[in-house]
Coordinates of C-alpha atoms and ligand atoms in Angstrom, one line a residue:
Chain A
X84 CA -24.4 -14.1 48.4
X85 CA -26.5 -16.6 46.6
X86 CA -24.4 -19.0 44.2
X87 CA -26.1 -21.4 42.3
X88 CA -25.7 -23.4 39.2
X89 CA -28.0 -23.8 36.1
X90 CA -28.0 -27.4 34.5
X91 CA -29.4 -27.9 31.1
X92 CA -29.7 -30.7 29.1
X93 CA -31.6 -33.0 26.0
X94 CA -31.8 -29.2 23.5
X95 CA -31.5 -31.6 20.7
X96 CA -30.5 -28.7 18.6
X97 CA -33.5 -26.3 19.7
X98 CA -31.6 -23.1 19.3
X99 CA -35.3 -21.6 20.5
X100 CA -35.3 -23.5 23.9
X101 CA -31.9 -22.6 24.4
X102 CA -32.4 -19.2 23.6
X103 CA -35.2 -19.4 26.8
X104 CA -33.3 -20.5 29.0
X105 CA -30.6 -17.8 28.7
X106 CA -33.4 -15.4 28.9
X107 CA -34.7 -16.9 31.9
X108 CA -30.9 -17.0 33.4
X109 CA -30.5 -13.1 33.3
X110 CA -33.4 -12.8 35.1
X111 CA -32.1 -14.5 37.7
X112 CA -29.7 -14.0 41.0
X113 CA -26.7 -15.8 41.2
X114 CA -25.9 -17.9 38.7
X115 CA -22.3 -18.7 38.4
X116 CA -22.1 -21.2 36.2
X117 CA -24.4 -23.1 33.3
X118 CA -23.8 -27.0 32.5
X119 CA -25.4 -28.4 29.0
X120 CA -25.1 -32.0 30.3
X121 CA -25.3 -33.7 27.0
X122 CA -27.8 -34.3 24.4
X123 CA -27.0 -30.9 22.3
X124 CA -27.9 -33.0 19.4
X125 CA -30.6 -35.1 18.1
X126 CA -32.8 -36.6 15.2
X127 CA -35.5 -34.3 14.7
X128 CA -34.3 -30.6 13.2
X129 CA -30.8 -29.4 12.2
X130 CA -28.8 -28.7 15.2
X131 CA -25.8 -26.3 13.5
X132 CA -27.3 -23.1 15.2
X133 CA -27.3 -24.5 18.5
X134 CA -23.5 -25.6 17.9
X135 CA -22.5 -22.2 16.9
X136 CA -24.1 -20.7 19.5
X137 CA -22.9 -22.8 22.5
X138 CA -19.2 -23.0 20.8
X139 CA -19.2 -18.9 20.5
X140 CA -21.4 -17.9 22.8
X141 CA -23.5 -14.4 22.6
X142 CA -22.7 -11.5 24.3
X143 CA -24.5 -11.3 27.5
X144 CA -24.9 -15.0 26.6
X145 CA -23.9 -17.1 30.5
X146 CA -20.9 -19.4 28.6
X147 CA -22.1 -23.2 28.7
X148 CA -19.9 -25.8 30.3
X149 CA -20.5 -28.5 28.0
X150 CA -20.6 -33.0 28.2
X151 CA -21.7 -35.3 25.5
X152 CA -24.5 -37.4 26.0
X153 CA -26.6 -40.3 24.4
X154 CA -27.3 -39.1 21.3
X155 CA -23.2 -37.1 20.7
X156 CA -21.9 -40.9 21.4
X157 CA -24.2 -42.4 18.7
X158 CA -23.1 -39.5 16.5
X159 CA -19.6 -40.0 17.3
X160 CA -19.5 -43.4 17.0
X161 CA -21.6 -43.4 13.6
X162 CA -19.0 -40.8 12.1
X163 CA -15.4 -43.0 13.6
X164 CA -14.6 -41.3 16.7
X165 CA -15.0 -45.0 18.6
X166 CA -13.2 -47.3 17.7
X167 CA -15.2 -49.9 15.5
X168 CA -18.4 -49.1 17.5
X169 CA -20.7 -47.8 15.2
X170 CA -24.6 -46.0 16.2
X171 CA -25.6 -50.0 17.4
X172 CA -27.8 -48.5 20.3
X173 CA -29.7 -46.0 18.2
X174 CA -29.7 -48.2 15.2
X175 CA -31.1 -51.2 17.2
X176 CA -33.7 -49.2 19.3
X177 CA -35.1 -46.7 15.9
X178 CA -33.3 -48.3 12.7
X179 CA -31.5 -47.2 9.9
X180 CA -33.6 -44.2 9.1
X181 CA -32.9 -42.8 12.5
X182 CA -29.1 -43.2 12.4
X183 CA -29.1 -41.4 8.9
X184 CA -31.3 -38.7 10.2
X185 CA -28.9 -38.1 12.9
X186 CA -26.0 -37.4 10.3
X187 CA -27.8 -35.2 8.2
X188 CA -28.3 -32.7 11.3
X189 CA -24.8 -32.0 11.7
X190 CA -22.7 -30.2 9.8
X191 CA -18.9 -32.3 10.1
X192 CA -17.0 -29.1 11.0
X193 CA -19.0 -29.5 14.7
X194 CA -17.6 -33.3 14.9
X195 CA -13.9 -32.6 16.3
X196 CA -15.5 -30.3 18.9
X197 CA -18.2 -32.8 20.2
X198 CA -15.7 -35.3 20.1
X199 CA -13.6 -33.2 22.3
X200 CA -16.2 -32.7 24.6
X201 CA -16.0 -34.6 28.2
X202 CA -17.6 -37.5 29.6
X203 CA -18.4 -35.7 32.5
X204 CA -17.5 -33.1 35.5
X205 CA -17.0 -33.5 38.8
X206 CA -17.3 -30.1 40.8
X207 CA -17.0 -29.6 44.5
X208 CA -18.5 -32.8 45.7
X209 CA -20.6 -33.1 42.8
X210 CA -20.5 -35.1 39.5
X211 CA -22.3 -33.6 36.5
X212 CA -22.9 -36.9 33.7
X213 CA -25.3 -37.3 31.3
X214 CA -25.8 -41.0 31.9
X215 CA -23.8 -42.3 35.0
X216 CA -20.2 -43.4 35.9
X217 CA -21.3 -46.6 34.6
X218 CA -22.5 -45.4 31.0
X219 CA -24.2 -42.5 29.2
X220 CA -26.7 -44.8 28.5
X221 CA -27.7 -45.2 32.5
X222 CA -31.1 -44.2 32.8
X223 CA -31.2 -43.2 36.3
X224 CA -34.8 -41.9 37.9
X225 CA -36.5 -41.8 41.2
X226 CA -37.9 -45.5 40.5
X227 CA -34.5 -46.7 39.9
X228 CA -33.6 -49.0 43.1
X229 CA -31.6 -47.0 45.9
X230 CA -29.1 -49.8 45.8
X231 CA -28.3 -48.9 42.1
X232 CA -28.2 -45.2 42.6
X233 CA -26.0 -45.7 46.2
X234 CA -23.6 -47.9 43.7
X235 CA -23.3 -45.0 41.2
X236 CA -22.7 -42.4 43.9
X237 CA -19.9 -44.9 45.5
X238 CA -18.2 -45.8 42.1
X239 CA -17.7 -41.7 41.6
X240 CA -17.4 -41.0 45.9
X241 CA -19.1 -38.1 45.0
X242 CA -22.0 -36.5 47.3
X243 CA -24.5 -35.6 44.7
X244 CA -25.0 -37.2 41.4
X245 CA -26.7 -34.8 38.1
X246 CA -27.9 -37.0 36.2
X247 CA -29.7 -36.0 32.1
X248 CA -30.6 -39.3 31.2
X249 CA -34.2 -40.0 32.3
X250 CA -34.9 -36.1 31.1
X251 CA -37.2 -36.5 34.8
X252 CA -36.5 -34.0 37.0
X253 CA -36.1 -35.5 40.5
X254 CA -34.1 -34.9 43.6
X255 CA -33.9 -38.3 45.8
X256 CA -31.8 -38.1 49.0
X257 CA -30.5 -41.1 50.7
X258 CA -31.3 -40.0 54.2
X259 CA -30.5 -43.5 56.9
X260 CA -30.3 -46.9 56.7
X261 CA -27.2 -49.7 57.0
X262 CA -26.1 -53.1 56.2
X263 CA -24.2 -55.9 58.2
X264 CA -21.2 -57.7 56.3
X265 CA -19.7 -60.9 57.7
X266 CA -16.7 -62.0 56.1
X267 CA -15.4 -65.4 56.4
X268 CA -11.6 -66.2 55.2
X269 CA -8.8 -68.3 56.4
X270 CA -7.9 -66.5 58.8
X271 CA -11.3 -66.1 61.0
X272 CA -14.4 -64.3 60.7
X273 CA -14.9 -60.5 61.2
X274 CA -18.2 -58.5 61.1
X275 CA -18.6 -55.1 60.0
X276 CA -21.1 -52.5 60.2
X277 CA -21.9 -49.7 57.0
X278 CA -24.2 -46.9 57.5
X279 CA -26.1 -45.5 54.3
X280 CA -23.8 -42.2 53.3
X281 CA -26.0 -38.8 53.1
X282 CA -25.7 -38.7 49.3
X283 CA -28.7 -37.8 46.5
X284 CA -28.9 -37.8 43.3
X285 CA -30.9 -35.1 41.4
X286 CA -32.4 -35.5 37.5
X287 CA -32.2 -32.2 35.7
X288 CA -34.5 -32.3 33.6
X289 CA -34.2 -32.1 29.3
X290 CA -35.3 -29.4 27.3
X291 CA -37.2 -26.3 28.7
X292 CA -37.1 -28.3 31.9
X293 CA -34.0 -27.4 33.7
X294 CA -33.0 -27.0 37.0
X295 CA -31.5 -24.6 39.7
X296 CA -28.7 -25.7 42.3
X297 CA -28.1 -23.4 45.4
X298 CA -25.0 -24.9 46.0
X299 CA -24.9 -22.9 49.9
X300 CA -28.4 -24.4 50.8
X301 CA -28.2 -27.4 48.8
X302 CA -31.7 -26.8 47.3
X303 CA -32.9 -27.8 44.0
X304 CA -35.3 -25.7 41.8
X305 CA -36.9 -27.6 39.1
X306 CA -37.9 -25.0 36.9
X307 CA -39.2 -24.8 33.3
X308 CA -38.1 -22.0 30.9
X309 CA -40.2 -19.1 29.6
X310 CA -42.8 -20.0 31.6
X311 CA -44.7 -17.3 34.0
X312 CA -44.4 -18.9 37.1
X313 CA -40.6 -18.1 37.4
X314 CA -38.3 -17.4 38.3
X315 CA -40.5 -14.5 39.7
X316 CA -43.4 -16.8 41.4
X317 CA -40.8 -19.0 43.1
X318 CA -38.9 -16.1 44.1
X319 CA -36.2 -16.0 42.3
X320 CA -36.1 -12.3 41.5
Chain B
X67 CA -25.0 -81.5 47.5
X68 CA -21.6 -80.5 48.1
X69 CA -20.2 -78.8 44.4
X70 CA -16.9 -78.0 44.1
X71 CA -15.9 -74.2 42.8
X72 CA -12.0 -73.5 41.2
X73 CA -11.0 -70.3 40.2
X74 CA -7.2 -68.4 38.8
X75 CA -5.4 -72.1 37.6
X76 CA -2.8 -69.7 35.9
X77 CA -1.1 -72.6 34.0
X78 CA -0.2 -73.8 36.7
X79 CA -0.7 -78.0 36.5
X80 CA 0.8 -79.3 39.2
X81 CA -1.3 -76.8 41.7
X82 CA -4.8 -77.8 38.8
X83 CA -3.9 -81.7 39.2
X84 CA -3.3 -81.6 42.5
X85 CA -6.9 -79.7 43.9
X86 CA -8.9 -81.8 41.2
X87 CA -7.3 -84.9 43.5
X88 CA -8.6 -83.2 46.4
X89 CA -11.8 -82.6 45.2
X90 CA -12.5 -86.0 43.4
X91 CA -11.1 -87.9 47.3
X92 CA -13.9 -86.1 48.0
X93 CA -16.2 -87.8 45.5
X94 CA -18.0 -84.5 44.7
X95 CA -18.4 -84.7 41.0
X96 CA -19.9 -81.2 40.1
X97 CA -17.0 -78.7 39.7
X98 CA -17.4 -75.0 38.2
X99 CA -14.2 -73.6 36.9
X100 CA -14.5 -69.3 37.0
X101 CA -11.5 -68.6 34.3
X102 CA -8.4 -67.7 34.2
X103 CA -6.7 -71.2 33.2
X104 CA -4.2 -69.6 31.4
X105 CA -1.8 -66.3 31.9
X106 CA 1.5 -66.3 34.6
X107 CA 2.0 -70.2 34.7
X108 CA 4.3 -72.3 32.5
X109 CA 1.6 -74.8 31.2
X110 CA -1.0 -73.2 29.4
X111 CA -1.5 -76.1 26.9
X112 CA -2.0 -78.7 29.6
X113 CA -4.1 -76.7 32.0
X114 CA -6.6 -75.8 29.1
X115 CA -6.4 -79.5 28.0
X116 CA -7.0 -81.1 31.7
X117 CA -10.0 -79.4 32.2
X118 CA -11.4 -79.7 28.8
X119 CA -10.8 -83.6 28.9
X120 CA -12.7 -83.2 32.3
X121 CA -15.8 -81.4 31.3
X122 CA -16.0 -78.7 34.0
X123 CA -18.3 -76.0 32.7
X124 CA -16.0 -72.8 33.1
X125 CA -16.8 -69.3 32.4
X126 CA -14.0 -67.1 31.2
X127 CA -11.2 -65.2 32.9
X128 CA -9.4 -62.1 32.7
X129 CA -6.4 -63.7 31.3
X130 CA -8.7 -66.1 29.0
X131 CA -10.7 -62.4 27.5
X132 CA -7.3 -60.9 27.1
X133 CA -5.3 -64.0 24.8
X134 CA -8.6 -64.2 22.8
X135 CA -9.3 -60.6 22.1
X136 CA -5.8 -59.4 22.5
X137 CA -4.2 -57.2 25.4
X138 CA -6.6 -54.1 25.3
X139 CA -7.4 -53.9 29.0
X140 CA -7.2 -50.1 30.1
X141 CA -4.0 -50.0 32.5
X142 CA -6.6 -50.4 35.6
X143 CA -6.0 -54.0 35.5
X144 CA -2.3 -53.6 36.9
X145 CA -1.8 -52.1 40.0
X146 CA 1.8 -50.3 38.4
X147 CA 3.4 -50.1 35.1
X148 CA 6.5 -52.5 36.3
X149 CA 3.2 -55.0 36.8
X150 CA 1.6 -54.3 33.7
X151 CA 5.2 -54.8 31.8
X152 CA 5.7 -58.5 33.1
X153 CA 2.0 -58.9 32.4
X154 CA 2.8 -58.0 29.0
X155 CA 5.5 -60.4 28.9
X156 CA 3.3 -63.2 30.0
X157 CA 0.8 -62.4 27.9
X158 CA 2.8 -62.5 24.7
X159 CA 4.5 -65.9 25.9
X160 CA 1.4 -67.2 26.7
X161 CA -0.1 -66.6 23.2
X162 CA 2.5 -67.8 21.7
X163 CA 2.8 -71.2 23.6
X164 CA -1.6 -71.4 23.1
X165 CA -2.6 -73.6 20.4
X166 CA -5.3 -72.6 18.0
X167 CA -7.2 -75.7 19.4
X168 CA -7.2 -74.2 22.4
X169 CA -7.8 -70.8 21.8
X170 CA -10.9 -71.5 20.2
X171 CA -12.1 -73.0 23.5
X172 CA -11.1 -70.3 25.3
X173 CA -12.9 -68.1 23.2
X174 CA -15.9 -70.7 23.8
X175 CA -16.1 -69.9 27.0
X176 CA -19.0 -67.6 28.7
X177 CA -18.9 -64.9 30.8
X178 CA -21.1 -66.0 33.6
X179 CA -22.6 -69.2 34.6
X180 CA -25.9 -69.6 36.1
X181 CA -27.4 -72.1 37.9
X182 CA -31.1 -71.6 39.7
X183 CA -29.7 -68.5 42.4
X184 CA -26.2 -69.5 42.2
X185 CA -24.2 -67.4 39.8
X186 CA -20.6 -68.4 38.3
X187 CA -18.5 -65.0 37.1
X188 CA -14.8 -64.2 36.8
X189 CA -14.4 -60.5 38.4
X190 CA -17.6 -59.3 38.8
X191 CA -21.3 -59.9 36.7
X192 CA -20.1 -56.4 35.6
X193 CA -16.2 -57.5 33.9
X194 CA -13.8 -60.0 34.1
X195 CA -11.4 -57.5 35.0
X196 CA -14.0 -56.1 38.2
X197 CA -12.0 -57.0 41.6
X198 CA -14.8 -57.8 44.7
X199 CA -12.2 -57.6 47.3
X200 CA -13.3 -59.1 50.8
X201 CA -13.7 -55.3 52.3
X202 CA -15.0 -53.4 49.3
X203 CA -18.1 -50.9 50.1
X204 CA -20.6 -53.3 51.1
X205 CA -23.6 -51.8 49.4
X206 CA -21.6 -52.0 46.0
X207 CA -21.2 -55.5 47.2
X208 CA -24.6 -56.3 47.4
X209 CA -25.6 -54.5 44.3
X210 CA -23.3 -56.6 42.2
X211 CA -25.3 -59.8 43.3
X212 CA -28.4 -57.8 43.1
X213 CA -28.8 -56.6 39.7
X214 CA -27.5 -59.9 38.8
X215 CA -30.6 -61.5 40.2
X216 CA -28.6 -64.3 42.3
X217 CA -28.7 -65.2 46.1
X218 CA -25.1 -66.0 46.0
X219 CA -22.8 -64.6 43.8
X220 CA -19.2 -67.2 43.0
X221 CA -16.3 -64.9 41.9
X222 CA -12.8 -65.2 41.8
X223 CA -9.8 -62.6 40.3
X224 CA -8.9 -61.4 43.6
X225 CA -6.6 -64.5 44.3
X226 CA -7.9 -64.6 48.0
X227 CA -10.8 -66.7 49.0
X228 CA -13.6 -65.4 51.2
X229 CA -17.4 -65.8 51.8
X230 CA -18.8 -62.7 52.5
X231 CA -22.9 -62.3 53.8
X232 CA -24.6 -58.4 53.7
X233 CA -27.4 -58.8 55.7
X234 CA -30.4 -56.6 57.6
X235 CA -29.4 -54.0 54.9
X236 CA -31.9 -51.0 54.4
X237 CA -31.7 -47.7 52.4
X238 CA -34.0 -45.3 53.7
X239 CA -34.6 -42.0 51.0
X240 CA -36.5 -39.1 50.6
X241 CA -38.0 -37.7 46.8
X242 CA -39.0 -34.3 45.9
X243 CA -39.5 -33.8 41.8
X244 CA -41.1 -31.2 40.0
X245 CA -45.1 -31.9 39.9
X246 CA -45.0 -33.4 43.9
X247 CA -43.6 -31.3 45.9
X248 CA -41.8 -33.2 48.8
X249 CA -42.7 -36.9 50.0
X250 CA -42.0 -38.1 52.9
X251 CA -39.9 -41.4 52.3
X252 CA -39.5 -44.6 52.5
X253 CA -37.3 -47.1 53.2
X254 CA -35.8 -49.7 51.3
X255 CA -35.6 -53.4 53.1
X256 CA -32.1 -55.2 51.1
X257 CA -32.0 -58.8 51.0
X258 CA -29.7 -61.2 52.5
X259 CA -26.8 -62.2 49.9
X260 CA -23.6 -64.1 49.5
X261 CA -20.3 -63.4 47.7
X262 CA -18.4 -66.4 47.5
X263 CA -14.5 -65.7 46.0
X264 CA -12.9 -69.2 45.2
X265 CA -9.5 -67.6 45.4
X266 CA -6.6 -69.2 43.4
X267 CA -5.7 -72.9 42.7
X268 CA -2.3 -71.9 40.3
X269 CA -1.5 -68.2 41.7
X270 CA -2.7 -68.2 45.2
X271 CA -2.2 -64.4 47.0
X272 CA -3.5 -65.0 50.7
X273 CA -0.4 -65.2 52.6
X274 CA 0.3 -69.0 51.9
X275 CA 1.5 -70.6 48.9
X276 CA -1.2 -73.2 48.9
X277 CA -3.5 -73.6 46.4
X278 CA -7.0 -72.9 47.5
X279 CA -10.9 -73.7 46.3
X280 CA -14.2 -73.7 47.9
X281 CA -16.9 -75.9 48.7
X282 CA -20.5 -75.1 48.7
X283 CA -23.7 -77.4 50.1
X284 CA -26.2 -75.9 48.0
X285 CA -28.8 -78.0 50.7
X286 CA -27.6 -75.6 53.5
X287 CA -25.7 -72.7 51.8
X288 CA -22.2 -73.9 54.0
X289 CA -19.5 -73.1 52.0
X290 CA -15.9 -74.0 53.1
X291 CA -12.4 -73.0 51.7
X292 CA -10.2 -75.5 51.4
X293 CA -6.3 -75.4 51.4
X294 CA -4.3 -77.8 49.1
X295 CA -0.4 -78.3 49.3
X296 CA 1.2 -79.3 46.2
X297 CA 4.6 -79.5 44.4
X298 CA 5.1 -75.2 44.3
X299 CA 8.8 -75.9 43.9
X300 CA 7.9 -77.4 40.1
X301 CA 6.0 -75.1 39.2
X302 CA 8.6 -72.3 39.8
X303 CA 11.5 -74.2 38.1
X304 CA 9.0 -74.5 34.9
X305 CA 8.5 -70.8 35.5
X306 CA 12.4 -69.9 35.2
X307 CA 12.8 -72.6 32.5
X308 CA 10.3 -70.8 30.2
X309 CA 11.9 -67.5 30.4
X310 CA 8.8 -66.1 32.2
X311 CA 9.7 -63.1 35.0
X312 CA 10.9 -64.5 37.7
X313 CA 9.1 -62.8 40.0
X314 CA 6.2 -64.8 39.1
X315 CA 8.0 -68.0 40.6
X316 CA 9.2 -65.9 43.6
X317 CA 5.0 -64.7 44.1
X318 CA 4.2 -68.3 44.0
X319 CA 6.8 -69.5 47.0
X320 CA 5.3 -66.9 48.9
X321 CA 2.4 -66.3 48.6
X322 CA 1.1 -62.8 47.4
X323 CA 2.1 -60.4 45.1
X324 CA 4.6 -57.9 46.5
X325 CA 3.0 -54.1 46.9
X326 CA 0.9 -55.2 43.8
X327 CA -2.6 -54.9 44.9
X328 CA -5.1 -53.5 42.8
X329 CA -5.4 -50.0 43.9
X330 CA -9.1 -49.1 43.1
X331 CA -11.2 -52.2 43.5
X332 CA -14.3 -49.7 42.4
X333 CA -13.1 -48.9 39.3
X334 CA -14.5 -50.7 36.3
X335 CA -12.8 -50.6 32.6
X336 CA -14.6 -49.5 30.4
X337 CA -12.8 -49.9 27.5
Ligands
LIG528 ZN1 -6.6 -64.8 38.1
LIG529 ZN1 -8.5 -62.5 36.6

């Protein structure tokens, strides 16, 4: 039997988009399990329906496994929840008005559950993280160097990397390659010889962009929600 | 030119006066200093003062982060609690013993030091508190020197010197996204680069208790590491006199720390 995974991420309160993408999930074979990886909140509309919806899910609703993301740690950070770090990212990149915008789309009952929410998972031999291990900010895509995205893959030891950040869907495999090392210390020299790992890391997507994980066959489906194409055109039914 | 590159003093002054000797028989009159003058050792005062009466541009250390901002490293920088206790000991000793005077320069100090492609750091261009350890995944290796922009990367923290070259290193990879469909990939040539750990002049932890530093001709890229004998037994008797665990005097006449190395060289605080 099929088993595959739905990852989700960058709603930024769209209730609506949301609301797609569980349509397009009952439609479809298989899945076991639905990651939000991050990014439930945002500037631009109130995001309290969303909230509610993914903290008590509908019935026939597939229950969201949610992380926080980029905009959650400006949020939390804004509202106390880090230390003296305050929104300096979001204030710095979209100024003042954007931080206060941010505020005013979430209702403060919601703030102990974000706050709650993980930095990221790590499933079979899979991590699920909005940014990377190195930051939520990490905005990983399939221009970032292969040496970067081998050293976020190694710092995890994880096979496959999902990555929100970017919003790009993308699935790059490392598929050969090696390196030499020489090391030189006092007591002689000794070579060694490191073979590139068969690892990937894959971009979900943000918003109605989402994306499919076979997790038998390893293959990615980068989907978009409510529109005609699938799940039934890529054979999904 | 032949420059001369110290690392890890550790308040120890003897071991400092004694390698600065070295280095100035030598007559090499450039020296970079990568932190950590203070923390473990009995002379914090002197150490600070000796290189600040000598000029050598220094980045910060570990040790020199924690007395300024106060001990908020995430436990990742012991290997085990009985570590991180003593630590805690020698940190609170140490800040006591500081003066203000030198505080302030410690807190003066950057993080990295760069010279055309030659880059100075304490742990890693990521953290003071980042270990590069001689065997450490060698792709991680090279991506620390990498992002960093340098050809070689000087380091210290790990208390045991080495010069490490990653060469003929290629990444080959494969993309499929959303509008593309599959491509058919390409491969990634790496470029050759150098890690260059100055190990420890006041704690030293590769098997000897000599106190070690490193050379580099920045004409022909040769670097050597050089071994300095000095008066450990003074040192230790300091150590004992100042109340500080003894088994920081005991590390020193041997050597290395005891079952104390840093278990996950990978992982990075991020505190
Ligand atoms: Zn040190
Ligand atoms: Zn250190």
């Amino acid at each position: 039997m099929i088993e595959r995974w739905a990852l989700v991420s960058g709603l930024r309160g769209d209730l609506e988009t949301y609301d797609l993408i569980q349509r397009d999930l009952k439609k479809t074979r298989g899945v076991t399990a639905l990651f939000v990886l991050g990014d439930l909140v945002g500037p631009e509309r109130n995001c309290d329906a969303l909230l509610d919806r993914l903290r008590n899910p509908h019935r026939g609703d597939l229950k969201p496994d949610c992380i926080y993301g980029w905009w959650e740690e400006q949020l939390l950070a804004e509202r106390g929840f880090r230390g003296e770090r305050k929104a300096d990212a979001l204030r710095l990149s979209q100024g003042e008005d954007a931080v206060s915008a941010l505020l005013n789309t979430v209702n403060p009952s919601h703030l102990k559950w974000l706050a709650s929410l993980q930095f990221g998972f790590i499933e079979l031999d899979c991590a699920l993280i909005h940014g990377s291990s190195s930051d939520v900010a990490d905005n990983l895509t399939s221009e970032t160097s292969p040496l970067i995205l081998l050293d976020r893959l190694t710092r995890l030891n994880v096979n496959r990397l999902f990555t929100a950040r970017s919003t790009k869907q993308f699935h790059l495999e490392l598929t050969g390659g090696g390196i030499n090392s020489q090391v030189k210390d006092l007591n002689g020299k000794r070579e060694q010889q490191q073979e590139v790992p068969k690892r990937s890391v894959i971009g979900i997507g943000a918003g109605l962009n989402y994306t499919l994980y076979d997790i038998g066959s390893d293959k990615m489906h980068f989907l978009t929600a409510g529109s005609k194409t699938n799940p039934k055109g890529k054979g999904f039914a | 030119m032949n420059h001369a590159i110290i690392s890890c003093l550790h308040a120890n002054l003897p071991a400092a006066e004694a390698v600065l000797n070295d280095i100035d028989r030598q007559g090499i009159d450039t020296i970079t200093c990568l932190g950590d003058l203070v923390g473990y050792g009995p002379q914090p005062n002197e150490v600070v003062e000796l290189i600040r009466k000598r000029g050598i541009a220094t980045c910060q250390g570990c040790w020199d982060e924690d007395i300024i901002d106060g001990l908020n490293a995430c436990e990742c920088s012991y290997p085990s609690q009985l570590a991180e206790r003593r630590g805690h000991l020698a940190h609170q000793w140490t800040d006591d013993q500081l003066t203000d005077e030198n505080k302030s320069f410690l807190a003066s100090l950057p993080t990295s030091l760069r010279r055309d492609r030659l880059l100075f750091v304490h742990g890693s261009p990521n953290s003071q508190h980042e270990y590069l350890l001689p065997d450490m995944d060698a792709f991680a290796a090279l991506e620390r020197v990498e992002t960093a922009g340098a050809d070689i990367l000087f380091c210290g923290h790990t208390h045991q010197p080495y010069v490490r070259e990653l060469r003929d290193g290629s990444i080959r990879v494969r993309l499929q996204n959303a509008d593309h469909g599959n491509d058919q990939g390409e491969e990634l040539t790496l470029p050759m680069r150098k890690i260059v750990n100055a190990g420890s002049v006041g704690e030293p932890r590769h098997g000897s208790t000599n106190a070690t530093y490193v050379i580099h001709n920045d004409a022909t890229d040769e670097v050597e590491i050089k071994e300095v004998a000095y008066d450990v037994g003074r040192t230790c008797q300091a150590i004992v006199e100042a109340g500080l665990p003894k088994v920081f005097a005991w590390r020193l006449s041997h050597g290395f720390e005891f079952a104390e190395q840093a278990e996950d060289a990978s992982h990075v605080c991020e505190r």
